[in-house]
């Protein structure tokens, strides 16, 4: 029997009121932002937004609650773009998704930052007995989105990113789950010179926490060789995008090479405004687990395939409710 756990990969859309408020505040405090000081008004606005998205997740009934990452203007690159030894270059487009972000250029050692840990501490104070889920970019995706001007080669840079993220995780408050988001493994697979090093970098991050670690991949299916290497990572679960790309390839990888004891099922569209009803999501869960012939799972995380940033706030919250309800229909399903 497989326990269903409802969650998301985080990175939520800003609440509607916050879009205009923060735009006005950042315009007035442009110099402070360049110098790294967000200012009290901006900090307060993000705090209010964080409380709102945390409360919405609790109200929806999600089993794992994320911080929401409302400050992550540069999405997965955020842990680098706020680092003192990283300069933000020009505007670039990630993953051909028509969203544009700044290019983080690493110019010095990736020393401890504590930025994400501080966000999670604030979130933990709001939660009470609810289960916190931390979210970070995986080391390969973060290295793929950055420009190395310091470490000298791809292997050294990947190792440095893994060590940096591990140090950040060590400062996190107690959390039940850690989602490492690795869309670059699908969108721009690693070259042969570093593909075998990717699971080592991921394992270094996972080893820094006692929480259950999920490596969530999306924007399509993993190439067979990439998947085989990823299976060497010391994590509790791999996550798969069953909305975009070739589902047959994903199921082939799982059935051919096996997978971890737990699995994350990206079954709700994180980019389409059409809201799936809980019954549809539940049917997708059962359909997918029925086609995994190689094993059964202790836990299946039911989630959107991608971050929810791309949706209007109201649609994102409706999808939260659908995911939560689908996992609550029954406590367990046969797999």
C-alpha positions as a Markdown table, in Angstrom:
| # | Residue | x | y | z |
|---|---|---|---|---|
| 1 | Unk | 0.0 | 0.0 | 0.0 |
| 2 | Unk | 1.3 | 3.4 | -0.9 |
| 3 | Unk | 0.7 | 6.5 | 1.2 |
| 4 | Unk | -0.3 | 9.6 | -0.8 |
| 5 | Unk | 1.3 | 12.9 | 0.3 |
| 6 | Unk | 0.1 | 16.2 | -1.3 |
| 7 | Unk | 2.6 | 18.9 | -2.0 |
| 8 | Unk | 4.0 | 21.3 | -4.6 |
| 9 | Unk | 7.5 | 22.2 | -5.9 |
| 10 | Unk | 7.0 | 25.8 | -4.6 |
| 11 | Unk | 7.7 | 29.1 | -6.3 |
| 12 | Unk | 4.2 | 30.5 | -6.1 |
| 13 | Unk | 2.8 | 33.5 | -7.9 |
| 14 | Unk | 2.8 | 36.8 | -5.9 |
| 15 | Unk | -0.6 | 37.6 | -4.4 |
| 16 | Unk | -2.4 | 40.1 | -6.6 |
| 17 | Unk | -2.0 | 43.0 | -4.1 |
| 18 | Unk | 1.7 | 42.4 | -3.8 |
| 19 | Unk | 2.5 | 42.8 | -7.5 |
| 20 | Unk | 1.7 | 46.5 | -7.6 |
| 21 | Unk | 2.9 | 47.2 | -4.0 |
| 22 | Unk | 6.3 | 45.6 | -4.6 |
| 23 | Unk | 6.7 | 47.1 | -8.0 |
| 24 | Unk | 6.1 | 50.6 | -6.5 |
| 25 | Unk | 8.4 | 50.0 | -3.6 |
| 26 | Unk | 11.2 | 48.6 | -5.6 |
| 27 | Unk | 11.0 | 51.5 | -8.0 |
| 28 | Unk | 11.3 | 53.9 | -5.1 |
| 29 | Unk | 14.2 | 51.9 | -3.5 |
| 30 | Unk | 16.2 | 51.0 | -6.6 |
| 31 | Unk | 19.5 | 52.2 | -5.1 |
| 32 | Unk | 19.0 | 50.2 | -1.9 |
| 33 | Unk | 18.2 | 47.0 | -3.9 |
| 34 | Unk | 21.4 | 47.4 | -5.9 |
| 35 | Unk | 23.3 | 47.6 | -2.6 |
| 36 | Unk | 21.6 | 44.5 | -1.3 |
| 37 | Unk | 19.3 | 46.2 | 1.2 |
| 38 | Unk | 15.6 | 45.5 | 0.4 |
| 39 | Unk | 14.3 | 48.1 | 2.9 |
| 40 | Unk | 11.8 | 47.6 | 5.7 |
| 41 | Unk | 8.7 | 48.2 | 3.5 |
| 42 | Unk | 9.8 | 45.6 | 1.0 |
| 43 | Unk | 10.6 | 43.1 | 3.7 |
| 44 | Unk | 7.2 | 43.7 | 5.3 |
| 45 | Unk | 5.4 | 43.2 | 2.0 |
| 46 | Unk | 7.2 | 39.9 | 1.4 |
| 47 | Unk | 6.5 | 38.8 | 5.0 |
| 48 | Unk | 2.8 | 39.5 | 4.5 |
| 49 | Unk | 2.8 | 37.6 | 1.2 |
| 50 | Unk | 4.5 | 34.7 | 2.8 |
| 51 | Unk | 2.0 | 34.5 | 5.6 |
| 52 | Unk | -0.8 | 34.5 | 3.0 |
| 53 | Unk | 0.5 | 31.7 | 0.8 |
| 54 | Unk | 1.4 | 29.6 | 3.8 |
| 55 | Unk | -2.2 | 30.0 | 5.2 |
| 56 | Unk | -3.6 | 29.2 | 1.8 |
| 57 | Unk | -1.7 | 25.9 | 1.7 |
| 58 | Unk | -2.8 | 25.0 | 5.2 |
| 59 | Unk | -6.4 | 25.9 | 4.3 |
| 60 | Unk | -6.2 | 23.8 | 1.2 |
| 61 | Unk | -5.1 | 20.8 | 3.3 |
| 62 | Unk | -1.7 | 20.1 | 1.8 |
| 63 | Unk | 0.4 | 17.6 | 3.7 |
| 64 | Unk | 3.6 | 19.6 | 3.1 |
| 65 | Unk | 3.8 | 23.3 | 3.2 |
| 66 | Unk | 6.4 | 25.4 | 1.3 |
| 67 | Unk | 7.7 | 28.9 | 2.0 |
| 68 | Unk | 6.4 | 30.0 | -1.5 |
| 69 | Unk | 9.7 | 31.6 | -2.6 |
| 70 | Unk | 7.9 | 34.9 | -3.4 |
| 71 | Unk | 11.3 | 36.8 | -3.2 |
| 72 | Unk | 12.8 | 34.6 | -5.9 |
| 73 | Unk | 12.6 | 37.1 | -8.8 |
| 74 | Unk | 15.2 | 35.0 | -10.7 |
| 75 | Unk | 13.5 | 31.7 | -9.9 |
| 76 | Unk | 15.9 | 28.8 | -9.5 |
| 77 | Unk | 18.9 | 31.1 | -9.8 |
| 78 | Unk | 17.9 | 33.0 | -6.6 |
| 79 | Unk | 20.3 | 31.4 | -4.2 |
| 80 | Unk | 23.2 | 32.7 | -6.3 |
| 81 | Unk | 21.8 | 36.1 | -7.4 |
| 82 | Unk | 21.6 | 37.2 | -3.8 |
| 83 | Unk | 25.2 | 36.0 | -3.0 |
| 84 | Unk | 27.9 | 38.5 | -2.2 |
| 85 | Unk | 30.4 | 36.9 | -4.6 |
| 86 | Unk | 28.0 | 36.7 | -7.5 |
| 87 | Unk | 27.3 | 39.5 | -10.0 |
| 88 | Unk | 24.0 | 39.5 | -11.9 |
| 89 | Unk | 24.5 | 40.0 | -15.6 |
| 90 | Unk | 22.0 | 40.7 | -18.3 |
| 91 | Unk | 18.5 | 39.3 | -18.8 |
| 92 | Unk | 18.3 | 35.7 | -20.0 |
| 93 | Unk | 15.6 | 33.2 | -20.7 |
| 94 | Unk | 15.5 | 29.9 | -18.9 |
| 95 | Unk | 14.0 | 26.7 | -20.5 |
| 96 | Unk | 12.3 | 28.6 | -23.4 |
| 97 | Unk | 9.3 | 29.3 | -21.1 |
| 98 | Unk | 9.0 | 33.0 | -22.1 |
| 99 | Unk | 10.0 | 34.2 | -18.6 |
| 100 | Unk | 13.2 | 36.2 | -18.3 |
| 101 | Unk | 15.7 | 36.4 | -15.4 |
| 102 | Unk | 19.1 | 37.7 | -14.6 |
| 103 | Unk | 22.3 | 35.7 | -15.3 |
| 104 | Unk | 24.2 | 34.9 | -12.1 |
| 105 | Unk | 28.0 | 35.2 | -12.7 |
| 106 | Unk | 30.1 | 33.6 | -10.0 |
| 107 | Unk | 33.2 | 35.7 | -9.4 |
| 108 | Unk | 34.4 | 34.3 | -6.1 |
| 109 | Unk | 34.1 | 31.5 | -3.5 |
| 110 | Unk | 30.5 | 30.4 | -2.8 |
| 111 | Unk | 30.6 | 30.9 | 0.9 |
| 112 | Unk | 27.7 | 30.5 | 3.3 |
| 113 | Unk | 24.7 | 32.8 | 2.6 |
| 114 | Unk | 21.9 | 31.8 | 4.9 |
| 115 | Unk | 19.3 | 33.6 | 2.7 |
| 116 | Unk | 17.0 | 30.6 | 2.2 |
| 117 | Unk | 17.4 | 29.5 | 5.8 |
| 118 | Unk | 16.1 | 32.8 | 7.0 |
| 119 | Unk | 13.0 | 32.5 | 4.9 |
| 120 | Unk | 12.4 | 29.1 | 6.2 |
| 121 | Unk | 12.8 | 30.1 | 9.8 |
| 122 | Unk | 10.1 | 32.8 | 9.3 |
| 123 | Unk | 7.9 | 30.2 | 7.7 |
| 124 | Unk | 8.4 | 27.7 | 10.5 |
| 125 | Unk | 7.2 | 30.3 | 12.9 |
| 126 | Unk | 3.9 | 30.5 | 11.0 |
| 127 | Unk | 3.3 | 26.8 | 10.8 |
| 128 | Unk | 2.8 | 25.4 | 14.2 |
| 129 | Unk | 2.3 | 21.6 | 13.8 |
| 130 | Unk | 2.2 | 21.6 | 10.0 |
| 131 | Unk | 5.0 | 19.9 | 8.1 |
| 132 | Unk | 7.5 | 22.2 | 6.5 |
| 133 | Unk | 8.9 | 21.3 | 3.1 |
| 134 | Unk | 12.1 | 23.1 | 2.0 |
| 135 | Unk | 12.7 | 23.9 | -1.7 |
| 136 | Unk | 16.0 | 24.4 | -3.5 |
| 137 | Unk | 17.4 | 24.2 | -7.0 |
| 138 | Unk | 19.3 | 21.0 | -7.5 |
| 139 | Unk | 23.1 | 21.5 | -7.9 |
| 140 | Unk | 23.1 | 20.6 | -11.6 |
| 141 | Unk | 20.3 | 23.0 | -12.5 |
| 142 | Unk | 21.8 | 25.8 | -10.5 |
| 143 | Unk | 25.2 | 25.3 | -12.1 |
| 144 | Unk | 23.5 | 25.1 | -15.6 |
| 145 | Unk | 21.8 | 28.5 | -15.0 |
| 146 | Unk | 24.9 | 30.2 | -13.8 |
| 147 | Unk | 28.1 | 31.4 | -15.4 |
| 148 | Unk | 31.4 | 30.3 | -13.8 |
| 149 | Unk | 34.0 | 33.1 | -13.7 |
| 150 | Unk | 35.9 | 31.6 | -10.8 |
| 151 | Unk | 36.2 | 27.8 | -10.4 |
| 152 | Unk | 37.6 | 27.1 | -13.9 |
| 153 | Unk | 35.9 | 24.0 | -15.2 |
| 154 | Unk | 32.4 | 22.4 | -15.2 |
| 155 | Unk | 33.3 | 19.6 | -12.8 |
| 156 | Unk | 34.8 | 21.9 | -10.2 |
| 157 | Unk | 31.9 | 24.3 | -10.5 |
| 158 | Unk | 29.3 | 21.6 | -10.1 |
| 159 | Unk | 31.2 | 20.3 | -7.0 |
| 160 | Unk | 31.3 | 23.9 | -5.6 |
| 161 | Unk | 27.6 | 24.4 | -6.1 |
| 162 | Unk | 26.8 | 21.1 | -4.4 |
| 163 | Unk | 29.0 | 22.1 | -1.4 |
| 164 | Unk | 27.4 | 25.5 | -1.3 |
| 165 | Unk | 23.9 | 24.1 | -1.3 |
| 166 | Unk | 24.8 | 21.5 | 1.4 |
| 167 | Unk | 26.1 | 24.3 | 3.6 |
| 168 | Unk | 22.8 | 26.2 | 3.2 |
| 169 | Unk | 20.7 | 23.1 | 4.0 |
| 170 | Unk | 22.7 | 22.6 | 7.2 |
| 171 | Unk | 21.3 | 25.9 | 8.5 |
| 172 | Unk | 17.7 | 25.1 | 7.7 |
| 173 | Unk | 15.1 | 24.8 | 10.5 |
| 174 | Unk | 13.6 | 21.3 | 11.0 |
| 175 | Unk | 11.8 | 20.2 | 7.9 |
| 176 | Unk | 10.0 | 17.1 | 6.9 |
| 177 | Unk | 10.9 | 17.1 | 3.2 |
| 178 | Unk | 13.4 | 18.7 | 0.8 |
| 179 | Unk | 12.5 | 19.1 | -2.8 |
| 180 | Unk | 15.6 | 19.6 | -5.1 |
| 181 | Unk | 14.3 | 21.0 | -8.4 |
| 182 | Unk | 16.3 | 19.6 | -11.4 |
| 183 | Unk | 14.6 | 20.6 | -14.7 |
| 184 | Unk | 18.0 | 21.1 | -16.4 |
| 185 | Unk | 18.6 | 17.3 | -16.2 |
| 186 | Unk | 15.7 | 17.1 | -18.8 |
| 187 | Unk | 16.2 | 20.4 | -20.7 |
| 188 | Unk | 20.0 | 20.5 | -21.0 |
| 189 | Unk | 21.4 | 17.1 | -20.0 |
| 190 | Unk | 24.9 | 17.0 | -18.6 |
| 191 | Unk | 27.8 | 16.2 | -20.9 |
| 192 | Unk | 29.8 | 13.0 | -20.6 |
| 193 | Unk | 32.6 | 14.8 | -18.6 |
| 194 | Unk | 30.3 | 15.5 | -15.7 |
| 195 | Unk | 27.2 | 13.3 | -16.0 |
| 196 | Unk | 28.6 | 10.7 | -13.5 |
| 197 | Unk | 29.4 | 13.6 | -11.0 |
| 198 | Unk | 25.8 | 14.8 | -10.9 |
| 199 | Unk | 24.6 | 12.1 | -8.4 |
| 200 | Unk | 27.6 | 12.9 | -6.2 |
| 201 | Unk | 26.7 | 16.6 | -6.1 |
| 202 | Unk | 23.0 | 15.8 | -5.3 |
| 203 | Unk | 24.0 | 13.3 | -2.6 |
| 204 | Unk | 26.2 | 15.9 | -1.0 |
| 205 | Unk | 23.2 | 18.2 | -0.6 |
| 206 | Unk | 20.9 | 15.3 | 0.5 |
| 207 | Unk | 23.5 | 14.2 | 3.2 |
| 208 | Unk | 23.2 | 17.6 | 4.8 |
| 209 | Unk | 19.6 | 17.0 | 6.1 |
| 210 | Unk | 17.7 | 14.3 | 8.0 |
| 211 | Unk | 14.6 | 15.1 | 6.0 |
| 212 | Unk | 13.2 | 13.0 | 3.1 |
| 213 | Unk | 14.9 | 14.3 | -0.1 |
| 214 | Unk | 13.1 | 14.3 | -3.4 |
| 215 | Unk | 14.9 | 15.2 | -6.7 |
| 216 | Unk | 12.1 | 16.5 | -8.9 |
| 217 | Unk | 12.6 | 16.6 | -12.6 |
| 218 | Unk | 10.4 | 18.4 | -15.1 |
| 219 | Unk | 9.8 | 19.9 | -18.6 |
| 220 | Unk | 9.8 | 16.4 | -20.0 |
| 221 | Unk | 11.3 | 12.9 | -19.7 |
| 222 | Unk | 14.9 | 12.2 | -18.7 |
| 223 | Unk | 17.2 | 10.6 | -21.3 |
| 224 | Unk | 17.9 | 7.0 | -20.4 |
| 225 | Unk | 21.6 | 7.5 | -19.6 |
| 226 | Unk | 20.8 | 10.5 | -17.4 |
| 227 | Unk | 18.2 | 8.5 | -15.5 |
| 228 | Unk | 20.6 | 5.6 | -15.0 |
| 229 | Unk | 23.2 | 8.0 | -13.4 |
| 230 | Unk | 20.5 | 9.8 | -11.4 |
| 231 | Unk | 19.6 | 6.5 | -9.7 |
| 232 | Unk | 23.1 | 6.6 | -8.1 |
| 233 | Unk | 22.1 | 9.6 | -6.0 |
| 234 | Unk | 21.5 | 8.9 | -2.3 |
| 235 | Unk | 18.0 | 10.3 | -2.1 |
| 236 | Unk | 14.6 | 9.0 | -1.0 |
| 237 | Unk | 12.6 | 9.8 | -4.1 |
| 238 | Unk | 12.8 | 10.9 | -7.7 |
| 239 | Unk | 10.1 | 13.1 | -9.2 |
| 240 | Unk | 8.7 | 12.9 | -12.7 |
| 241 | Unk | 6.7 | 15.2 | -15.0 |
| 242 | Unk | 3.8 | 13.2 | -16.3 |
| 243 | Unk | 2.2 | 16.3 | -18.0 |
| 244 | Unk | 4.9 | 17.5 | -20.4 |
| 245 | Unk | 7.0 | 15.3 | -22.6 |
| 246 | Unk | 7.1 | 11.6 | -23.2 |
| 247 | Unk | 5.3 | 9.7 | -20.4 |
| 248 | Unk | 6.1 | 6.4 | -22.1 |
| 249 | Unk | 9.9 | 7.2 | -21.8 |
| 250 | Unk | 9.5 | 8.1 | -18.1 |
| 251 | Unk | 7.6 | 4.8 | -17.4 |
| 252 | Unk | 10.2 | 2.9 | -19.4 |
| 253 | Unk | 13.0 | 4.4 | -17.3 |
| 254 | Unk | 11.3 | 3.5 | -14.1 |
| 255 | Unk | 10.4 | 0.0 | -15.1 |
| 256 | Unk | 13.8 | -0.7 | -16.7 |
| 257 | Unk | 16.1 | 0.7 | -14.1 |
| 258 | Unk | 13.8 | 0.8 | -11.0 |
| 259 | Unk | 13.5 | 3.9 | -8.9 |
| 260 | Unk | 13.7 | 4.8 | -5.2 |
| 261 | Unk | 11.3 | 3.6 | -2.5 |
| 262 | Unk | 9.3 | 6.8 | -2.8 |
| 263 | Unk | 8.2 | 8.7 | -5.9 |
| 264 | Unk | 6.9 | 12.2 | -6.7 |
| 265 | Unk | 4.2 | 12.3 | -9.4 |
| 266 | Unk | 3.9 | 15.6 | -11.3 |
| 267 | Unk | 0.3 | 15.0 | -12.5 |
| 268 | Unk | -1.2 | 18.5 | -12.3 |
| 269 | Unk | -0.3 | 21.1 | -14.9 |
| 270 | Unk | 1.7 | 23.9 | -13.3 |
| 271 | Unk | 1.3 | 26.2 | -16.3 |
| 272 | Unk | -2.2 | 25.6 | -17.7 |
| 273 | Unk | -5.0 | 27.7 | -16.2 |
| 274 | Unk | -7.4 | 24.8 | -16.6 |
| 275 | Unk | -8.0 | 23.5 | -13.1 |
| 276 | Unk | -8.1 | 19.7 | -12.8 |
| 277 | Unk | -10.8 | 18.3 | -10.4 |
| 278 | Unk | -9.7 | 16.0 | -7.6 |
| 279 | Unk | -11.3 | 12.9 | -9.2 |
| 280 | Unk | -9.2 | 13.5 | -12.3 |
| 281 | Unk | -6.0 | 13.9 | -10.3 |
| 282 | Unk | -6.9 | 10.7 | -8.4 |
| 283 | Unk | -7.4 | 8.8 | -11.6 |
| 284 | Unk | -4.1 | 10.0 | -12.9 |
| 285 | Unk | -2.4 | 8.8 | -9.7 |
| 286 | Unk | -3.9 | 5.3 | -9.9 |
| 287 | Unk | -3.3 | 5.1 | -13.7 |
| 288 | Unk | 0.4 | 6.0 | -13.2 |
| 289 | Unk | 1.0 | 3.7 | -10.3 |
| 290 | Unk | -0.7 | 0.8 | -12.1 |
| 291 | Unk | 1.9 | 1.2 | -14.9 |
| 292 | Unk | 4.9 | 1.0 | -12.7 |
| 293 | Unk | 5.5 | -2.7 | -12.9 |
| 294 | Unk | 8.9 | -2.8 | -11.2 |
| 295 | Unk | 7.9 | -2.1 | -7.6 |
| 296 | Unk | 5.6 | -0.6 | -5.1 |
| 297 | Unk | 6.2 | 2.6 | -3.1 |
| 298 | Unk | 6.1 | 3.5 | 0.5 |
| 299 | Unk | 5.1 | 7.1 | -0.3 |
| 300 | Unk | 3.9 | 8.9 | -3.5 |
| 301 | Unk | 4.0 | 12.7 | -3.5 |
| 302 | Unk | 1.1 | 14.1 | -5.5 |
| 303 | Unk | 2.2 | 17.4 | -7.0 |
| 304 | Unk | 2.1 | 19.8 | -9.8 |
| 305 | Unk | 4.6 | 19.0 | -12.5 |
| 306 | Unk | 6.2 | 22.5 | -12.4 |
| 307 | Unk | 6.4 | 25.4 | -10.1 |
| 308 | Unk | 3.1 | 27.4 | -9.8 |
| 309 | Unk | 4.7 | 30.8 | -10.6 |
| 310 | Unk | 3.3 | 30.8 | -14.1 |
| 311 | Unk | -0.3 | 30.8 | -13.1 |
| 312 | Unk | -2.7 | 33.6 | -11.9 |
| 313 | Unk | -2.9 | 33.5 | -8.1 |
| 314 | Unk | -6.5 | 32.3 | -8.0 |
| 315 | Unk | -5.8 | 29.4 | -10.4 |
| 316 | Unk | -2.7 | 28.3 | -8.5 |
| 317 | Unk | -4.7 | 28.2 | -5.2 |
| 318 | Unk | -7.5 | 26.1 | -6.9 |
| 319 | Unk | -4.9 | 23.6 | -8.1 |
| 320 | Unk | -3.6 | 23.4 | -4.5 |
| 321 | Unk | -7.0 | 22.4 | -3.3 |
| 322 | Unk | -7.4 | 19.8 | -6.1 |
| 323 | Unk | -4.0 | 18.2 | -5.2 |
| 324 | Unk | -4.8 | 18.1 | -1.5 |
| 325 | Unk | -8.3 | 16.6 | -2.1 |
| 326 | Unk | -7.0 | 14.0 | -4.5 |
| 327 | Unk | -4.5 | 12.7 | -1.9 |
| 328 | Unk | -7.2 | 12.7 | 0.9 |
| 329 | Unk | -9.8 | 10.7 | -1.0 |
| 330 | Unk | -8.4 | 7.7 | 0.7 |
| 331 | Unk | -5.4 | 7.4 | 3.1 |
| 332 | Unk | -3.7 | 4.8 | 0.9 |
| 333 | Unk | -3.9 | 3.2 | -2.5 |
| 334 | Unk | -2.8 | -0.1 | -3.7 |
| 335 | Unk | 0.2 | 0.1 | -6.1 |
